[in-house]
Coordinates of C-alpha atoms and ligand atoms in Angstrom, one line a residue:
X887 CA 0.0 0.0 0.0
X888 CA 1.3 3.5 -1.0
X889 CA -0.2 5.3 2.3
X890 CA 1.6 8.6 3.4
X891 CA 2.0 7.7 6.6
X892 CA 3.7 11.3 8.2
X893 CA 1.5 13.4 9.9
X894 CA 0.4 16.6 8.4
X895 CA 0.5 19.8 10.1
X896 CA -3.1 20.4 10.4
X897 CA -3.0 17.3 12.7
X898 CA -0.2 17.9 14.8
X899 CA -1.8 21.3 15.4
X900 CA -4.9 19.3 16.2
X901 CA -2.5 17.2 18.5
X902 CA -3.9 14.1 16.4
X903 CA -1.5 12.5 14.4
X904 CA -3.3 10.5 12.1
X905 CA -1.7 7.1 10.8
X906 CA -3.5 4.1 8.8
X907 CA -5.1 2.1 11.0
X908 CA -3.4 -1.7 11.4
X909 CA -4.9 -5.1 11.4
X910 CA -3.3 -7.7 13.3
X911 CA -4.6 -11.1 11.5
X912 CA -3.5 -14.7 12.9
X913 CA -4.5 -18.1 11.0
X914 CA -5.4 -21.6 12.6
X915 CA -6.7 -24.2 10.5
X916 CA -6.7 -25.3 6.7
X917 CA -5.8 -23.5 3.9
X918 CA -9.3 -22.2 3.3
X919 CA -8.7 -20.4 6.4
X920 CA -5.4 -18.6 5.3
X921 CA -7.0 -17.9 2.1
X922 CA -9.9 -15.7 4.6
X923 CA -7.6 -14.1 6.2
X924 CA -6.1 -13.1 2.6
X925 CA -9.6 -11.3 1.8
X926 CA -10.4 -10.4 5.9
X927 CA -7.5 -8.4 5.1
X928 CA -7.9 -6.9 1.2
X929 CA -11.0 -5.7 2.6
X930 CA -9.1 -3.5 5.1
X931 CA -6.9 -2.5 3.1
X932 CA -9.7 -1.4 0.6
X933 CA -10.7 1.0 3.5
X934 CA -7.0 2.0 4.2
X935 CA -5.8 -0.3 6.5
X936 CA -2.3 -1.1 6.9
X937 CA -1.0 -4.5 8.4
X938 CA 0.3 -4.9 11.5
X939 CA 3.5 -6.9 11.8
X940 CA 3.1 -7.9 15.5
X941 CA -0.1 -7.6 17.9
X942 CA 1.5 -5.7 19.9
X943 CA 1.5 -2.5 17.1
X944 CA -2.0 -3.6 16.0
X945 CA -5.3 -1.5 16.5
X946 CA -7.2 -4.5 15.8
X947 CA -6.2 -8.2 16.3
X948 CA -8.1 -10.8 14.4
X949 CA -7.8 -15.0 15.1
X950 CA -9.0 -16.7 12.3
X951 CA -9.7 -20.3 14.1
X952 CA -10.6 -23.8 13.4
X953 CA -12.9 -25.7 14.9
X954 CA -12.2 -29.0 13.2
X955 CA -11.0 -30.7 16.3
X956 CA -11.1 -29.7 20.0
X957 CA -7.1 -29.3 20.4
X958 CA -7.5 -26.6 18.0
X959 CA -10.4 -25.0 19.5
X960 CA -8.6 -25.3 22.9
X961 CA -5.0 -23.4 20.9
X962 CA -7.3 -21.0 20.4
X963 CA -8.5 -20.3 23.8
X964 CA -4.8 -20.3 25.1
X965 CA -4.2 -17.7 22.1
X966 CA -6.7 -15.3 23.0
X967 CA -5.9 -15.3 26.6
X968 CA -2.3 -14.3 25.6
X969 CA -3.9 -11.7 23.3
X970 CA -5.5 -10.0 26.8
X971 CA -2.4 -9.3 27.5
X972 CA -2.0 -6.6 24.9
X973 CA -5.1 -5.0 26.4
X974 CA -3.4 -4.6 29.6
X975 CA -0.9 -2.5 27.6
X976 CA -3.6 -0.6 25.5
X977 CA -6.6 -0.7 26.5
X978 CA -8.1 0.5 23.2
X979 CA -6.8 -2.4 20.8
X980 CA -9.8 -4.6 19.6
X981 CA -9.9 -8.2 19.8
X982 CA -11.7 -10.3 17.0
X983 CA -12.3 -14.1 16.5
X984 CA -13.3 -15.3 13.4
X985 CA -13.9 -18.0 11.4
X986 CA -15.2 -21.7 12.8
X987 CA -14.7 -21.0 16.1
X988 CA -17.0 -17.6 16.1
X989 CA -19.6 -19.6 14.3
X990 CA -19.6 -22.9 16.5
X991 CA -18.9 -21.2 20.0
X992 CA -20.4 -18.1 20.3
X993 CA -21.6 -18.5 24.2
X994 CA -18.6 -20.5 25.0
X995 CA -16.8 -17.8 23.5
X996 CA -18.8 -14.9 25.4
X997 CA -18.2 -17.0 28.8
X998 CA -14.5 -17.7 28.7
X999 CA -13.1 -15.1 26.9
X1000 CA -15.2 -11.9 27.8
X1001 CA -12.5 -9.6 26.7
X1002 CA -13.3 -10.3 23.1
X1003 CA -15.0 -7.4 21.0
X1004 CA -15.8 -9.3 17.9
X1005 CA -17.4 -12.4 17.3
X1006 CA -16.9 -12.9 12.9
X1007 CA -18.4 -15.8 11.3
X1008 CA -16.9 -17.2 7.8
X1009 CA -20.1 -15.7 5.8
X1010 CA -19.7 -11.7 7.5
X1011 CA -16.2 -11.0 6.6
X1012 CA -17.4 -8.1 3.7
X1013 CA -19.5 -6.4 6.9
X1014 CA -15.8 -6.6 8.3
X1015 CA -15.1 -2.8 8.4
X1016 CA -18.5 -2.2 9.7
X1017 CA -18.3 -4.3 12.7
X1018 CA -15.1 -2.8 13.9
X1019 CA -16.7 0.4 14.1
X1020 CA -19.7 -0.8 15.9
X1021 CA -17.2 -2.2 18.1
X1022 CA -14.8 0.9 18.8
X1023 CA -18.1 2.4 19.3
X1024 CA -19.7 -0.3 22.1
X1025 CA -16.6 -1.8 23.6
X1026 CA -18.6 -3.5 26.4
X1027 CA -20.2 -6.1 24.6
X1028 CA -19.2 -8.4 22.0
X1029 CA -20.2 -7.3 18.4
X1030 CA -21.8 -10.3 17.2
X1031 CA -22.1 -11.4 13.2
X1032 CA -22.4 -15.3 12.9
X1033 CA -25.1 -15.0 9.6
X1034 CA -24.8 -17.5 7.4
X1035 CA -25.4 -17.1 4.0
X1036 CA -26.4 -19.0 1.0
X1037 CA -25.1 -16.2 -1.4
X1038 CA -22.2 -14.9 0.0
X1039 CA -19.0 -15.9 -2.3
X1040 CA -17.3 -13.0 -2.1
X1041 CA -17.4 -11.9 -5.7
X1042 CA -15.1 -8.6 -6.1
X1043 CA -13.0 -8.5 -3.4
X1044 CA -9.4 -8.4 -3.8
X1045 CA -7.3 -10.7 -1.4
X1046 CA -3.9 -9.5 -0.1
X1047 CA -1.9 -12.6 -0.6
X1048 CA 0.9 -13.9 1.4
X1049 CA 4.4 -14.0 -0.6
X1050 CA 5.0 -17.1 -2.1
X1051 CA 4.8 -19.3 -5.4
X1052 CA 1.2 -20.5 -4.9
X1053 CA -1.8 -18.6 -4.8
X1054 CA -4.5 -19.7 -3.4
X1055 CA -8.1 -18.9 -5.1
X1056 CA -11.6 -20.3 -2.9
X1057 CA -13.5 -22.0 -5.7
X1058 CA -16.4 -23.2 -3.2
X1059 CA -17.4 -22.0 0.0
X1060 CA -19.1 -24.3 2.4
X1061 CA -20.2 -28.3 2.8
X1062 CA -23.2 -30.0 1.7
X1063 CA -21.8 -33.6 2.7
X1064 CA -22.2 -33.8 6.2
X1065 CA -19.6 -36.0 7.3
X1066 CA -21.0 -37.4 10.4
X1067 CA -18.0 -36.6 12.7
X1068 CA -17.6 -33.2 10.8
X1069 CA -18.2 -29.0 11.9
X1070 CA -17.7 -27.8 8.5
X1071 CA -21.4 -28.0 7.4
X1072 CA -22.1 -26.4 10.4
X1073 CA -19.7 -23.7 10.9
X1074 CA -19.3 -23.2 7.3
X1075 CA -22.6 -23.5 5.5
X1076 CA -24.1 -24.2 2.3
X1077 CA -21.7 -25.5 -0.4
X1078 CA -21.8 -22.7 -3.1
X1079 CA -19.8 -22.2 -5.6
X1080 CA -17.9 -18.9 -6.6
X1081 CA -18.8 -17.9 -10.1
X1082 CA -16.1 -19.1 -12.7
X1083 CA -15.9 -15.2 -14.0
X1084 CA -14.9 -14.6 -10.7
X1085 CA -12.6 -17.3 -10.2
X1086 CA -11.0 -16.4 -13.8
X1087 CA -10.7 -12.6 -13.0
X1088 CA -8.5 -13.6 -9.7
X1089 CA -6.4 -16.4 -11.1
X1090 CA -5.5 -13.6 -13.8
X1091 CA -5.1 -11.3 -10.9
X1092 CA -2.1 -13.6 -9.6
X1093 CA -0.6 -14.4 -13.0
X1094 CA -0.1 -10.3 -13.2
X1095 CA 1.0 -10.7 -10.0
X1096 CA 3.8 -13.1 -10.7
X1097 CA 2.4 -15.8 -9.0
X1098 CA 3.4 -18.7 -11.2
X1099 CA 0.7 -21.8 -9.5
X1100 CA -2.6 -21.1 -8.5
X1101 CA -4.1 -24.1 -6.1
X1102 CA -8.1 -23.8 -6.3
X1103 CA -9.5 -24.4 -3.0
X1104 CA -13.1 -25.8 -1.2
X1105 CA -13.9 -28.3 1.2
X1106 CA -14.6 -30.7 -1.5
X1107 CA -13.7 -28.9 -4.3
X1108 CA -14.2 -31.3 -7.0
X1109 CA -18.4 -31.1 -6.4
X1110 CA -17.7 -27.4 -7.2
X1111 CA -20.2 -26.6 -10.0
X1112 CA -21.7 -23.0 -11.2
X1113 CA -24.9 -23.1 -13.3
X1114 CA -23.6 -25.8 -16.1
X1115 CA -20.3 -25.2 -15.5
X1116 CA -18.6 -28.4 -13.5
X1117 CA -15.2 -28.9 -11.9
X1118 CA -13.1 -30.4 -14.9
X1119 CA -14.5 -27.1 -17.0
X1120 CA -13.3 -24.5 -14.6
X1121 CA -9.6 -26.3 -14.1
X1122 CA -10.0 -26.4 -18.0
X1123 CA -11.1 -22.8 -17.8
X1124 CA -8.0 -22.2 -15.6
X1125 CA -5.3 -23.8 -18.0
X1126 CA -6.2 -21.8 -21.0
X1127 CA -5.1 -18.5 -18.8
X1128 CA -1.3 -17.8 -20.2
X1129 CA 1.2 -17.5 -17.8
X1130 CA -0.2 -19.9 -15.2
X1131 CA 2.3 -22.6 -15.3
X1132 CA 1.0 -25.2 -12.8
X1133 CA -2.6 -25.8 -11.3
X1134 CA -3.2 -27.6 -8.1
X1135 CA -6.5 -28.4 -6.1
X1136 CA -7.4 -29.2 -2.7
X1137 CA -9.2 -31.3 -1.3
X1138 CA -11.5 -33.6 -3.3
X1139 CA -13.9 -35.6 -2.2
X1140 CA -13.8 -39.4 -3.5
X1141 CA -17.5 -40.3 -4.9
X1142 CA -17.2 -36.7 -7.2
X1143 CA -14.3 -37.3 -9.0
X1144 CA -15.8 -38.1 -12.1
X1145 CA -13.9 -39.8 -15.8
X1146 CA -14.3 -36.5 -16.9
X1147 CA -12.0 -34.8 -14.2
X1148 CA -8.9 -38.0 -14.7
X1149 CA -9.2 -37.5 -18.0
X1150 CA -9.0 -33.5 -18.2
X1151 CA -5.8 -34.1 -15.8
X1152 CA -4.1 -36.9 -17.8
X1153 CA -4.3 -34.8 -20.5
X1154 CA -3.4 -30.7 -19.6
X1155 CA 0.2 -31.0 -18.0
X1156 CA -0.3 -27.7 -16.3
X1157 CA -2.4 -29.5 -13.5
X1158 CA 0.0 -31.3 -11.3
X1159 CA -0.2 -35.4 -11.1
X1160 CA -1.1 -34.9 -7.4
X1161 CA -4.4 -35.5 -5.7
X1162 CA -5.1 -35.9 -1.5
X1163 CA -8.1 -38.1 -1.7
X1164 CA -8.9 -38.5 1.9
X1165 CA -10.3 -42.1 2.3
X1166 CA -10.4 -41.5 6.8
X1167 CA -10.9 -45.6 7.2
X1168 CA -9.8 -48.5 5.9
X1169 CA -13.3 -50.2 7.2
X1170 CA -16.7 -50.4 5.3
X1171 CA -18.7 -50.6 8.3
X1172 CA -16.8 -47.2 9.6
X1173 CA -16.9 -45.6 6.5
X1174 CA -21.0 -46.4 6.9
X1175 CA -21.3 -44.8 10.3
X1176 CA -18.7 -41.8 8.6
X1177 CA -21.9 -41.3 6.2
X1178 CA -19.1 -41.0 3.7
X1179 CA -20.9 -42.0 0.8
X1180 CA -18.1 -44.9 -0.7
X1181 CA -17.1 -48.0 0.3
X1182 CA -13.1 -49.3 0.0
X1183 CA -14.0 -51.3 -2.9
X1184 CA -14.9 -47.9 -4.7
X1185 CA -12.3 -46.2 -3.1
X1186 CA -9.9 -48.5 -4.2
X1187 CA -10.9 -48.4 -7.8
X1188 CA -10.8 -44.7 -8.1
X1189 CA -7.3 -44.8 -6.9
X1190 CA -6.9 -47.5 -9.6
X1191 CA -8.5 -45.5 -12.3
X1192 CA -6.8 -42.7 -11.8
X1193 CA -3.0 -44.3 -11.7
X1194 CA -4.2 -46.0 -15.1
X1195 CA -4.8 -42.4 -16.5
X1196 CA -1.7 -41.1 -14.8
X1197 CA 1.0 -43.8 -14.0
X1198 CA 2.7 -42.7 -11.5
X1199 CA 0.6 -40.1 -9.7
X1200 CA 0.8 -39.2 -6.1
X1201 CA -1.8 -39.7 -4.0
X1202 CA -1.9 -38.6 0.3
X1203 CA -4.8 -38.5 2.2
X1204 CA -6.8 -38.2 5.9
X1205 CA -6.9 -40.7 8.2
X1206 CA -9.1 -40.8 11.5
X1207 CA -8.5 -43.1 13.7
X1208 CA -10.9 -44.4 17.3
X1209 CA -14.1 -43.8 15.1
X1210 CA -16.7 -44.6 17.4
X1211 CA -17.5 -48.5 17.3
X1212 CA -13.7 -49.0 15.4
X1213 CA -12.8 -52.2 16.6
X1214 CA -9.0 -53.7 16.3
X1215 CA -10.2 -55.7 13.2
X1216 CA -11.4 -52.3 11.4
X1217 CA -8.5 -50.7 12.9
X1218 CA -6.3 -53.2 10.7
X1219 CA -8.2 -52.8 7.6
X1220 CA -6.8 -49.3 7.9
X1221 CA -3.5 -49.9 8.3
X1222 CA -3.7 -53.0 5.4
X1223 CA -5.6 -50.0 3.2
X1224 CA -2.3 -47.7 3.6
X1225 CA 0.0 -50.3 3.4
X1226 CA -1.8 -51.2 -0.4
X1227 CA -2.4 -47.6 -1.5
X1228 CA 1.1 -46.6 -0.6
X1229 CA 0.6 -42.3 0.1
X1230 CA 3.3 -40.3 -0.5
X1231 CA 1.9 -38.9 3.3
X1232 CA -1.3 -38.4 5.2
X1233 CA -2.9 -36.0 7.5
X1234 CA -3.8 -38.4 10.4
X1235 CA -5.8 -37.3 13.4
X1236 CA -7.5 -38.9 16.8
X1237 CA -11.4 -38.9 16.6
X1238 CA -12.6 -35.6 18.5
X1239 CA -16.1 -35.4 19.1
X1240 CA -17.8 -32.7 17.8
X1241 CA -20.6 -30.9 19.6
X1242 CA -23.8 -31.0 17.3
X1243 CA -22.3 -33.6 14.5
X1244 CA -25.0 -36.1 14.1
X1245 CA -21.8 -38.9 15.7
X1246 CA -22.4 -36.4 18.8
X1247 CA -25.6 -36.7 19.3
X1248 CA -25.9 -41.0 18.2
X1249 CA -22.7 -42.7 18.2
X1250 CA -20.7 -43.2 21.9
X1251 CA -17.4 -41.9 21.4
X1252 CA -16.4 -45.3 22.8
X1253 CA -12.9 -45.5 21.9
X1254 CA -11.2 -45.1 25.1
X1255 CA -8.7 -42.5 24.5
X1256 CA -5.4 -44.2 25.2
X1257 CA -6.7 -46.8 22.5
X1258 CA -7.0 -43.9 20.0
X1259 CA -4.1 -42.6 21.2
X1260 CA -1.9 -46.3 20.6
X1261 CA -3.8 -46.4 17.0
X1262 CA -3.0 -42.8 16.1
X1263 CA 0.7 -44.1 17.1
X1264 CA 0.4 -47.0 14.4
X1265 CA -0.8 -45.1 11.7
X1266 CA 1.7 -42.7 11.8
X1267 CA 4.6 -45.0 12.0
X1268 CA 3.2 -47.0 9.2
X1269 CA 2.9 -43.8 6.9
X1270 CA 6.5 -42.4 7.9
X1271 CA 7.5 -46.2 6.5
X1272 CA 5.9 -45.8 3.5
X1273 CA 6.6 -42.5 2.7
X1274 CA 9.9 -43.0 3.4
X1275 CA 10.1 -46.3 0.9
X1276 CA 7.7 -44.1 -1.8
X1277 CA 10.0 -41.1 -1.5
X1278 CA 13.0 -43.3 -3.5
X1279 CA 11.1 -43.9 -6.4
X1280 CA 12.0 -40.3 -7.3
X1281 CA 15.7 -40.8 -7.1
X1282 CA 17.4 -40.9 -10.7
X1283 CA 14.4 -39.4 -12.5
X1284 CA 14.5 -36.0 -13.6
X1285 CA 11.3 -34.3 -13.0
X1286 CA 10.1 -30.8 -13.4
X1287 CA 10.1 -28.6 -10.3
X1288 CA 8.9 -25.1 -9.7
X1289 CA 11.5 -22.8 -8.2
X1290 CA 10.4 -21.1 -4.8
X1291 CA 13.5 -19.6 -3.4
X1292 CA 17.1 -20.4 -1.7
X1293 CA 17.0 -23.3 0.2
X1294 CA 17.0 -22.8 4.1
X1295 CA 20.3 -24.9 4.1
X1296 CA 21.9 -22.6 1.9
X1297 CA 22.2 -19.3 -0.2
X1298 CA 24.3 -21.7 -2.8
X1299 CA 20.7 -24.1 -3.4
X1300 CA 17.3 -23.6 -4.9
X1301 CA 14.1 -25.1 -2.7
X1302 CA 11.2 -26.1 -5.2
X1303 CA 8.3 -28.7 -5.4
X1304 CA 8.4 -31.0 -7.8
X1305 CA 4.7 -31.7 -9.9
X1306 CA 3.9 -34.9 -7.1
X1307 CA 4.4 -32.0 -3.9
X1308 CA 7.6 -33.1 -2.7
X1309 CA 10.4 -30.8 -1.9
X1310 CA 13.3 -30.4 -4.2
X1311 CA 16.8 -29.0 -2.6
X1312 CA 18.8 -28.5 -5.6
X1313 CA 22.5 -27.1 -6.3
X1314 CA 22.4 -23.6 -8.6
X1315 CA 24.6 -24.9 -10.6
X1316 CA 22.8 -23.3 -14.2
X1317 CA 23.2 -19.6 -14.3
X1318 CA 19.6 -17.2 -14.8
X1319 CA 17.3 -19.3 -12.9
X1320 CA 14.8 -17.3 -11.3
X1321 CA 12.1 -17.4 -8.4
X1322 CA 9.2 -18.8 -10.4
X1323 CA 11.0 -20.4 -12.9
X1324 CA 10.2 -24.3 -14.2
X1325 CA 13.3 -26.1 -14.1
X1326 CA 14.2 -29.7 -15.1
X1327 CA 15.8 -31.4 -11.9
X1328 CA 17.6 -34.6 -12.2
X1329 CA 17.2 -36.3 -8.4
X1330 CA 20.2 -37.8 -7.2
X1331 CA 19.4 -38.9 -3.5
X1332 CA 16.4 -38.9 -1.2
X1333 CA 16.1 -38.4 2.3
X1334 CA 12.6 -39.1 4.3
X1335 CA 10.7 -36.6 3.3
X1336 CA 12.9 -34.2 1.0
X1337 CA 14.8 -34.7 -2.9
X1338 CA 18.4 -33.5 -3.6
X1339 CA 19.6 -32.8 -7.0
X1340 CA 21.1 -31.0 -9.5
X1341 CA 19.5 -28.8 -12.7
X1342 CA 19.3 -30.6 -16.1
X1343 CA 20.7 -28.0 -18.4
Ligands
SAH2314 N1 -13.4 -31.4 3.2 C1 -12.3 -32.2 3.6 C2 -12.2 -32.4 5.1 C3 -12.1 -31.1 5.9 S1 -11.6 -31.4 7.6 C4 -12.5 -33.6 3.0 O1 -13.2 -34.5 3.4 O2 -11.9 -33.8 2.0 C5 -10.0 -32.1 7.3 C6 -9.8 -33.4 7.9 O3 -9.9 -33.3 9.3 C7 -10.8 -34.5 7.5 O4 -10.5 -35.1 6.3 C8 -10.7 -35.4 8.7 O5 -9.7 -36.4 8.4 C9 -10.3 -34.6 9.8 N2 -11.4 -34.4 10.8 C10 -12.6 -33.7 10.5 N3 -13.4 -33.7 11.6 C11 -12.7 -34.5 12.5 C12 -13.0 -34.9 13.9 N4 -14.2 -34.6 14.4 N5 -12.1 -35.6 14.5 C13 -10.9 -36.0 13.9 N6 -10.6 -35.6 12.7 C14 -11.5 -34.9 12.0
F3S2315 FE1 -16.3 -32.3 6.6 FE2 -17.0 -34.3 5.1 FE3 -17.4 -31.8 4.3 S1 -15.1 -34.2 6.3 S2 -15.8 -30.7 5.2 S3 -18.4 -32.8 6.0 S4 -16.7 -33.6 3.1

């Protein structure tokens, strides 16, 4: 932002120096969340705001929380109480939750943490400026805006994105699935989808931006449609923009990923031969009490289907494990489910209950904790085995990997990602090669989780 921040004279002889007003923004969750907190704040700045690079200089602080699972809705808590602290200091600052947590725990949120001013829910973020002043305003009460709304896709705004190679761009707001064990529906709303004009104007937005990869976001972002305008369209839609070299999505949901889709991927190389397909059990008869809508059999010939198309393809995915009713036996169809489909990694979580899910209110979370705890354990170890073992099929290859910046090790190396998501530390040893650049990287060694190599010339 070009804001002239010195005060003018007609202030100072007021005795009110006037400077842009700062936002304090803080992320928990997925990356739906970050990109939020991307447009929370390119609506501020669309007012004047500036950002703040610490709370502590902020005139507003905004958490943007998750309430996915209770450890991060208890992070959160810990956070804010923290956050207090800069109240003690300056009693004016404003503190804001937003996100999941605002929609899901309102009253908890009133009763434990009274010194918040502003309760946000996902669907109120363009009333943003609005509520602030009502706040400044009030400052006894909390300024409450937990609306959902069916509409509301944000068309227009303008995000302030974080530096990097990646932009991310909401395709779909919202869930329609209703996972049994899940928030989202709840906290999030209607699915919708964000009109593809939109979605097209901000993926040319980052391209004159410099951002070489856009990843298309939404909670399952492959149901995504727009009037007759499906998923496989739009990522079409997305490809034929020039100057986007490399497309990725996150995350789809197994029982929409349609022929159409594999076969729009096999065939445009701009969209990366990477999908995270979370599968959560290996077990039909948890799967059925998951109400996710597949069973392993289908599960297991999507996966097949798509490594026909694309030989070769990486695949990670979500586990849960101490579903209620998981026995040992169902357990172990999880762990012989990853052991077959071989991830390159996997988000893996305990089972947290989830006030208002339907599993809350019908199925005993009857997993005793240690149990959950031991299986959690397992899954893990199995998946740092196997991505481990997957991570060597890389080595002697030469694959394509976008350039992201100097490796943390060393000014001397590039850090990069190649199309499959795994990090490339490579030597600089071809002159001209830029941040953003595509570069050829033959892989030499592997270590658990990250490639070493040198540039193909
Ligand atoms: N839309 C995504 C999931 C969003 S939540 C999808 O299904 O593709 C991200 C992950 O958190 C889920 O895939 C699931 O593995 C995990 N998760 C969600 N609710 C949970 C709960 N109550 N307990 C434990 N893990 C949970
Ligand atoms: Fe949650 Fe299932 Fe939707 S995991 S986000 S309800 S797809």
């Amino acid at each position: 932002m070009n804001i002239d921040t010195s005060p003018n004279l007609i202030d100072l002889a007021l005795g009110q120096p006037q400077r842009p007003r700062r936002v304090f923004i803080e992320t928990y969750g997925c990356q739906m969340n970050v990109a939020d907190s991307e447009l929370m704040a390119g609506i501020l700045q669309g007012e004047g705001w500036e950002k703040a690079d610490a709370p502590e200089d902020a005139d507003v602080i905004l958490v943007n929380t998750c309430a996915v699972r209770e450890k991060a809705e208890e992070r959160v808590f810990g956070r804010v109480a923290t956050l207090n602290g800069v109240k003690y200091q300056r009693p004016d600052v404003l503190i804001g939750v937003t996100g999941c947590m605002a929609e899901h725990l309102r009253d908890k949120l009133t009763e434990r943490a009274p010194w918040v001013d502003l309760i946000i829910g996902p669907d109120a973020y363009r009333r943003l400026p609005d509520l602030i002043q009502q706040a400044e305003a009030v400052r006894t009460d909390p300024i409450i805006d937990i609306r959902l709304d069916r509409e509301e896709t944000y068309e227009g705004l303008d995000p302030v994105r974080k530096e990097g190679i990646t932009g991310w761009v909401s395709i779909q707001r919202g869930c329609d699935k209703f996972c049994t064990f899940c928030i989202v529906p709840y906290t999030r709303g209607r699915e919708r989808g964000v009109p593809p004009r939109e979605v097209l104007r901000q993926v040319r937005q980052l391209v004159e931006e410099g951002y070489p990869e856009v990843t298309l976001l939404g909670q399952t972002v492959n149901s995504y449609r727009y009037e007759d305008v499906d998923f496989a369209d739009l990522v079409e839609a997305v490809a034929a923009i020039e100057g986007v070299k490399r497309i990725r999505f996150t995350s789809p949901y197994p029982i929409d990923f349609t022929p159409k889709l594999i076969a729009l991927m096999a065939r445009e190389p701009k969209v990366c031969k990477y999908i995270h397909l979370p599968v959560q059990s290996g077990s039909d008869d948890v799967l059925d009490r998951m109400r996710r809508g597949y069973t392993i059999a289908q599960y297991r010939q999507l996966v097949a289907d798509i490594r026909a198309a694309m030989p070769g393809i990486a695949i990670s995915t979500d586990i849960i494990t101490g579903f209620p009713g998981e026995t040992e036996d169902d357990f172990q169809q999880t762990l012989d489910l990853m052991a077959e489909l071989r991830c390159s990694f996997a988000f893996m979580f305990k089972y947290s209950e989830r006030p208002g899910t339907f599993a809350h209110k019908r199925l005993a979370d009857d997993v005793p904790e240690d149990v959950k705890g031991e299986r959690l354990r397992r899954v893990i170890a199995l998946q740092e085995q196997l991505g481990a073992e997957e991570i060597q099929r890389w080595v002697g290859r030469v694959e394509p990997v976008l350039v992201e910046g100097d490796s943390r090790r060393s000014p001397d190396q590039w850090s990069g990602r190649t199309d499959a998501f795994v990090t490339v530390v490579f030597d600089k040893n071809v002159p001209g090669v830029q941040r953003g650049d595509l570069v050829n990287v033959r892989i030499d060694r592997a270590s658990a989780h990250t490639l070493f190599g040198q540039i193909v010339p």
